[in-house]
CSV table of C-alpha atoms in Angstrom, one decimal:
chain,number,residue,atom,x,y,z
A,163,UNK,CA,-29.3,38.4,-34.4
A,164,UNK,CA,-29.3,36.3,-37.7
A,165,UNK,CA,-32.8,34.7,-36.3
A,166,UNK,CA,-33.8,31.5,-38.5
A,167,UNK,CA,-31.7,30.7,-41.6
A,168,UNK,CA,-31.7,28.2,-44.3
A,169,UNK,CA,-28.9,27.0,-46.8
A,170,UNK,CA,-28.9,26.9,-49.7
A,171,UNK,CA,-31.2,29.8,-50.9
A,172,UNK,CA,-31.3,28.1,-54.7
A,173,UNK,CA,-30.7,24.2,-56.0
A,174,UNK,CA,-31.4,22.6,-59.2
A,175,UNK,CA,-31.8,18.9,-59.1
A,176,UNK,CA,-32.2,16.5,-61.5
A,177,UNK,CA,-34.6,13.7,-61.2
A,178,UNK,CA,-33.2,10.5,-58.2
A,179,UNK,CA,-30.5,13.0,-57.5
A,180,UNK,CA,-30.3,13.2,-53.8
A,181,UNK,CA,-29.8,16.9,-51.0
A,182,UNK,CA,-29.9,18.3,-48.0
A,183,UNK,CA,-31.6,21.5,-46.5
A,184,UNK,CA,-30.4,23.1,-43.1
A,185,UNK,CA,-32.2,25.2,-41.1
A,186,UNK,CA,-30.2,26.8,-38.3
A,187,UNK,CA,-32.1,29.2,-35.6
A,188,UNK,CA,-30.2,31.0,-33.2
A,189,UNK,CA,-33.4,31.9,-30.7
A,190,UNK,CA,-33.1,28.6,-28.4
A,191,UNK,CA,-36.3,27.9,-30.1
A,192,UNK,CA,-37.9,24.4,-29.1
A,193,UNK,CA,-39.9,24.2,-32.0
A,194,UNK,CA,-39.1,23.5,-35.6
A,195,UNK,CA,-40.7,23.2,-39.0
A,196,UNK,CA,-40.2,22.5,-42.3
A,197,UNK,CA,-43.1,24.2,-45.0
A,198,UNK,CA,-43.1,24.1,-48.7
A,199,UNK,CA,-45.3,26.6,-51.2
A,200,UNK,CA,-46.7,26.0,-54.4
A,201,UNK,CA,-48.7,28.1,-55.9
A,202,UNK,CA,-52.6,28.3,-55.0
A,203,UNK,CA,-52.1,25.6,-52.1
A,204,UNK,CA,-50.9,28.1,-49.2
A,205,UNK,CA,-48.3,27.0,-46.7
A,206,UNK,CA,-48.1,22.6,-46.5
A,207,UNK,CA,-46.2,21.4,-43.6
A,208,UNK,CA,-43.7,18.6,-44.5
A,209,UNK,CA,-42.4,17.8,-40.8
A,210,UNK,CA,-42.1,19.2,-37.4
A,211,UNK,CA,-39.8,19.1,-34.4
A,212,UNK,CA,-40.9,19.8,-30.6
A,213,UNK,CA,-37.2,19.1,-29.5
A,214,UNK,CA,-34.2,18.1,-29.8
A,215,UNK,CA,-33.7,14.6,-30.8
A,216,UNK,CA,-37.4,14.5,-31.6
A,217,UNK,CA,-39.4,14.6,-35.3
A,218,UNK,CA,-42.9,14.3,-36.6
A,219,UNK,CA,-44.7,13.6,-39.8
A,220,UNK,CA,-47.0,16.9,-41.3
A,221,UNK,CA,-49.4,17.1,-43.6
A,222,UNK,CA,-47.3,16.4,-46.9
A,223,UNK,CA,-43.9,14.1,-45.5
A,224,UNK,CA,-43.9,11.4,-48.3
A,225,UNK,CA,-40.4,11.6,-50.2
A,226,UNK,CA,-38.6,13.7,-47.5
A,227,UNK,CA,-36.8,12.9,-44.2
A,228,UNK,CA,-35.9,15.3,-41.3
A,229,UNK,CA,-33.2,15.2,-38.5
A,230,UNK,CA,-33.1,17.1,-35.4
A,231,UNK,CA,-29.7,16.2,-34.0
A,232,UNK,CA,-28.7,19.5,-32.0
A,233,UNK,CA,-31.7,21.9,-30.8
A,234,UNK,CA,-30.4,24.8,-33.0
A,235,UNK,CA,-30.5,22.9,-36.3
A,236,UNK,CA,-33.7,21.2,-38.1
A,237,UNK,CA,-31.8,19.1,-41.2
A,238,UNK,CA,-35.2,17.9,-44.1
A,239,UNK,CA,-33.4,15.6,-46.6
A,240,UNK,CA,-34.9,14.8,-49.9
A,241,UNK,CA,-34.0,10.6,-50.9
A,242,UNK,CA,-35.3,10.8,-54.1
A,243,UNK,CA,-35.8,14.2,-55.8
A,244,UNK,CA,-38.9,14.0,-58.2
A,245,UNK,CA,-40.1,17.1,-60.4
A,246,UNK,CA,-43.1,17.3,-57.8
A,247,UNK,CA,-40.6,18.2,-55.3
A,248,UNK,CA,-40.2,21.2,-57.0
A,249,UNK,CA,-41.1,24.2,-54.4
A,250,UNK,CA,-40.3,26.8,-52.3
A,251,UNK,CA,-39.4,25.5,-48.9
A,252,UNK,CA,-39.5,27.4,-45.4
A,253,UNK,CA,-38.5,26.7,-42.3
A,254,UNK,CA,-39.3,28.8,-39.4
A,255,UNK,CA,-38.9,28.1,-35.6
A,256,UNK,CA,-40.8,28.9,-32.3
A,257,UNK,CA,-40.4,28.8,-28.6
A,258,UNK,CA,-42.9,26.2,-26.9
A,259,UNK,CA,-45.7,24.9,-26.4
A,260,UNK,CA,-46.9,27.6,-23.8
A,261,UNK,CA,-46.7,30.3,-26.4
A,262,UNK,CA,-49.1,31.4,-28.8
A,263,UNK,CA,-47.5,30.1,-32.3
A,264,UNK,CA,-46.2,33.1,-33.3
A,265,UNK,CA,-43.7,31.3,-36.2
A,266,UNK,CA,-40.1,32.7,-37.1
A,267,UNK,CA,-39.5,31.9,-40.5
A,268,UNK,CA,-36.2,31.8,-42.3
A,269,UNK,CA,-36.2,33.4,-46.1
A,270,UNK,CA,-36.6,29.9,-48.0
A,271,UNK,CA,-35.0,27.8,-50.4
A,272,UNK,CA,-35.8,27.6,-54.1
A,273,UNK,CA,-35.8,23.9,-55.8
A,274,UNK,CA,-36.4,23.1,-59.1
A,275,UNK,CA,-35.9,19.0,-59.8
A,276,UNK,CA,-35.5,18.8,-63.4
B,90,UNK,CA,-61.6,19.7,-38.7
B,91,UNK,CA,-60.4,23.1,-38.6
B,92,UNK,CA,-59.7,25.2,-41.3
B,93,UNK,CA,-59.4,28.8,-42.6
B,94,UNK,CA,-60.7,30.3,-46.0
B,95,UNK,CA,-59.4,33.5,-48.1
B,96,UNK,CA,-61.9,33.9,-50.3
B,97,UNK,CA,-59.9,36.4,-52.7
B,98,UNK,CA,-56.8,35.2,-55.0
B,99,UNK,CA,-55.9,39.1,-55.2
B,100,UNK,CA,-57.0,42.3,-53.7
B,101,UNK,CA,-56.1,45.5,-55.5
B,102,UNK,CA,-56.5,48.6,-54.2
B,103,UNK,CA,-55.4,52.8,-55.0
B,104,UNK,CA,-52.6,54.0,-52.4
B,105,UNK,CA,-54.3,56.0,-50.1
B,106,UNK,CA,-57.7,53.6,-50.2
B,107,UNK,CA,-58.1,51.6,-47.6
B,108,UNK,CA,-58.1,48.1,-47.8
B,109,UNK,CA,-59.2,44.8,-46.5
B,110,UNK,CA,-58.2,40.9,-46.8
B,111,UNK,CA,-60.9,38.7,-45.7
B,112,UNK,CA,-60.0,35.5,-43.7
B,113,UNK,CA,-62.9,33.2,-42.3
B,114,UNK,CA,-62.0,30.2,-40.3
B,115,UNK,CA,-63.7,27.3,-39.0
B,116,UNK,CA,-63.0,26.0,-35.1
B,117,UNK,CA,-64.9,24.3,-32.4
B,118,UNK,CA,-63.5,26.0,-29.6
B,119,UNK,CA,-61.6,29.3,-29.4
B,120,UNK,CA,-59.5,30.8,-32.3
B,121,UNK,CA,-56.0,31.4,-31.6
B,122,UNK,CA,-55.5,33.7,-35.2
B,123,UNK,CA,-53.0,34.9,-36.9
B,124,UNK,CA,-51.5,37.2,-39.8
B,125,UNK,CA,-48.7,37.1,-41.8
B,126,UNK,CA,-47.4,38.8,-44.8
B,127,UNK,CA,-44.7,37.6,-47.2
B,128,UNK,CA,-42.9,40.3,-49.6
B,129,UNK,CA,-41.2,38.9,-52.5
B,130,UNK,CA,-38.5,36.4,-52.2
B,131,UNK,CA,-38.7,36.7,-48.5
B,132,UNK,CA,-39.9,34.4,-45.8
B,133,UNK,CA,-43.4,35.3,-44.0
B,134,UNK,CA,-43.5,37.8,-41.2
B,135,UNK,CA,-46.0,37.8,-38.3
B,136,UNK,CA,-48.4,41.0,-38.7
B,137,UNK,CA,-50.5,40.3,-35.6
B,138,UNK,CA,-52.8,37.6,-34.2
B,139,UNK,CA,-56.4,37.1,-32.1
B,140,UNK,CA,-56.0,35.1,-28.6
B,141,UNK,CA,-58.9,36.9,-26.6
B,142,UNK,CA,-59.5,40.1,-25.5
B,143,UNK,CA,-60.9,42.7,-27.6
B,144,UNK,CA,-61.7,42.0,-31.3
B,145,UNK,CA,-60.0,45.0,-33.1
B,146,UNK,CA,-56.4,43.5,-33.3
B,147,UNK,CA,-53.3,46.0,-33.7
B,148,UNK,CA,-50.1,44.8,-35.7
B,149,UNK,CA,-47.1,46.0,-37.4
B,150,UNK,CA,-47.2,48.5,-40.1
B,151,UNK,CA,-50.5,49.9,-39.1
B,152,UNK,CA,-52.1,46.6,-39.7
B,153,UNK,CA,-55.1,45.7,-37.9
B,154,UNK,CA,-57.4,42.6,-37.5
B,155,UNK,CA,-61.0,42.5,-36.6
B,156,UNK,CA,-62.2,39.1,-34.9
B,157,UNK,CA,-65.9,38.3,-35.4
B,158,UNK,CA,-67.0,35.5,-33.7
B,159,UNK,CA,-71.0,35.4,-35.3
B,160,UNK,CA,-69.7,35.9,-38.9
B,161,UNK,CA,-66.4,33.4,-38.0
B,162,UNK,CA,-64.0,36.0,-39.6
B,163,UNK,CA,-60.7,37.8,-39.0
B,164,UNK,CA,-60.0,40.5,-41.6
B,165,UNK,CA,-57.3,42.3,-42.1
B,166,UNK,CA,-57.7,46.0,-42.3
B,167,UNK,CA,-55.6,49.5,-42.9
B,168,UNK,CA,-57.1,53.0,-43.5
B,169,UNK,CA,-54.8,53.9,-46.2
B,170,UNK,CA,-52.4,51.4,-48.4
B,171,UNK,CA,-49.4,52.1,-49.2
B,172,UNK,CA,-47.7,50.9,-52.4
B,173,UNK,CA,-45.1,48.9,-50.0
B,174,UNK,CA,-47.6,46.8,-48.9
B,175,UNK,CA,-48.1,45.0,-52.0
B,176,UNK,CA,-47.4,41.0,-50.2
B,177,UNK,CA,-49.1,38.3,-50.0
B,178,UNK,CA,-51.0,38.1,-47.2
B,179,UNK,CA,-51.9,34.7,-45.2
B,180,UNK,CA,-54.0,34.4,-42.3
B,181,UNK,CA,-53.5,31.3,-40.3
B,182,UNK,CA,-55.4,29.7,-37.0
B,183,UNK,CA,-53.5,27.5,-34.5
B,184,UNK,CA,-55.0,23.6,-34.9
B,185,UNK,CA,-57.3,22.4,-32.0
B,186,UNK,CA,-56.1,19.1,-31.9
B,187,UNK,CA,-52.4,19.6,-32.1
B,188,UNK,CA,-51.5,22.8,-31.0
B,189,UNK,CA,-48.0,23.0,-32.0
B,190,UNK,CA,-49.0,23.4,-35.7
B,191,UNK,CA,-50.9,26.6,-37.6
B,192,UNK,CA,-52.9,25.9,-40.3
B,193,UNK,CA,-52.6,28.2,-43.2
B,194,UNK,CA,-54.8,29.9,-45.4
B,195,UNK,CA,-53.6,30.0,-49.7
B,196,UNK,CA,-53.1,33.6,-49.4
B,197,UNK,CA,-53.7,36.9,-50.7
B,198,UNK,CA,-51.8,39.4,-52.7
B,199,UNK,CA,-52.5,42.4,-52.4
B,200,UNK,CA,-51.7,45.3,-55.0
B,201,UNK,CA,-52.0,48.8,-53.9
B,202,UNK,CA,-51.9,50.7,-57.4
B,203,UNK,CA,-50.0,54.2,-57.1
């Protein structure tokens, strides 16, 4: 059971250069998310997915777009790449809205835009 | 709005000690709380969360959580460290006004000195 898992693990970018990262979770999961970490600021959410079909703006969504074609798969694309894009990103997944939020997160995706 | 706090960049700690994180959140209504540690270059993994019930929370890796409803806290707690659970340690409560989404705290790390 490969649970939640994101491609690719490393990118380097240079500045207007454009990329995709997929999340794929294998859990029948409704629920998806896409997270970034920088140092000293935690976990942000960038956007979110309650279904298939369906996406939502978090806390941080400026410069990124998200897809949610098929339910197993939660696509975030970056238009633009700036340096301040640079992060950690995580996806992780969860069942519905009748649970209690336990997350499954995948192992994360390293950018640097240069 | 809600939040939660971890007053502590880093905890460090001699194997064997015990140890503590402190996490203090702030809600209107009822917590829904939750741990989750993140060893390096890996995603975050639930430890253990608060829903209702009794306040001394068990988790994985003999983890445990102690809910206090006067002092608003949920610290994490184990009798002796281990030098394997040097993480980073995030506490997280489940937003009130879109419950879908956690809300994450900056985090932790822990050291546990051999």
């Amino acid at each position: 059971n490969a649970g939640v898992t994101q491609t690719p693990k490393f990118r380097v970018l240079k500045t207007g250069q454009s990329m995709t990262l997929l999340c794929a979770q294998d859990m029948n999961h409704e629920y998806m998310y896409w997270y970034r970490q920088d140092p000293g600021m935690g976990l942000r959410l960038i956007h979110y997915s309650v279904g298939e079909g369906t996406t939502a703006k978090g806390e941080v969504p400026d410069g990124y777009n998200v897809s949610r074609l098929k339910k197993q798969n939660f696509l975030l694309g970056l238009e633009s790449a700036a340096p301040s894009q640079t992060s950690v990103y995580f996806c992780a997944s969860r069942m519905t809205s009748g649970d209690t939020g336990e997350l499954f997160f995948g192992e994360g995706s390293r950018l640097t835009v240069l | 709005a809600q939040s939660v706090a971890q007053p502590e960049d880093q905890v460090n700690v001699a194997e064997g000690n015990p140890l503590t994180v402190k996490c203090t959140y702030s809600v209107s209504g009822n917590p829904y709380l939750f741990w989750y540690v993140q060893y390096p270059n890996r995603g975050l993994q639930f430890l253990l969360k608060y829903i209702t019930g009794d306040n001394l929370v068990k988790g994985s890796y003999g983890f445990e959580a102690e809910f206090n409803k006067s002092q608003t806290s949920f610290h994490l707690k184990k009798p002796s460290a281990l030098v394997s659970d040097s993480a980073l340690y995030f506490c997280a409560v489940r937003d009130e006004g879109a419950t879908n989404k956690l809300i994450f705290g900056t985090g932790t790390l822990l050291a546990v000195q051999p």
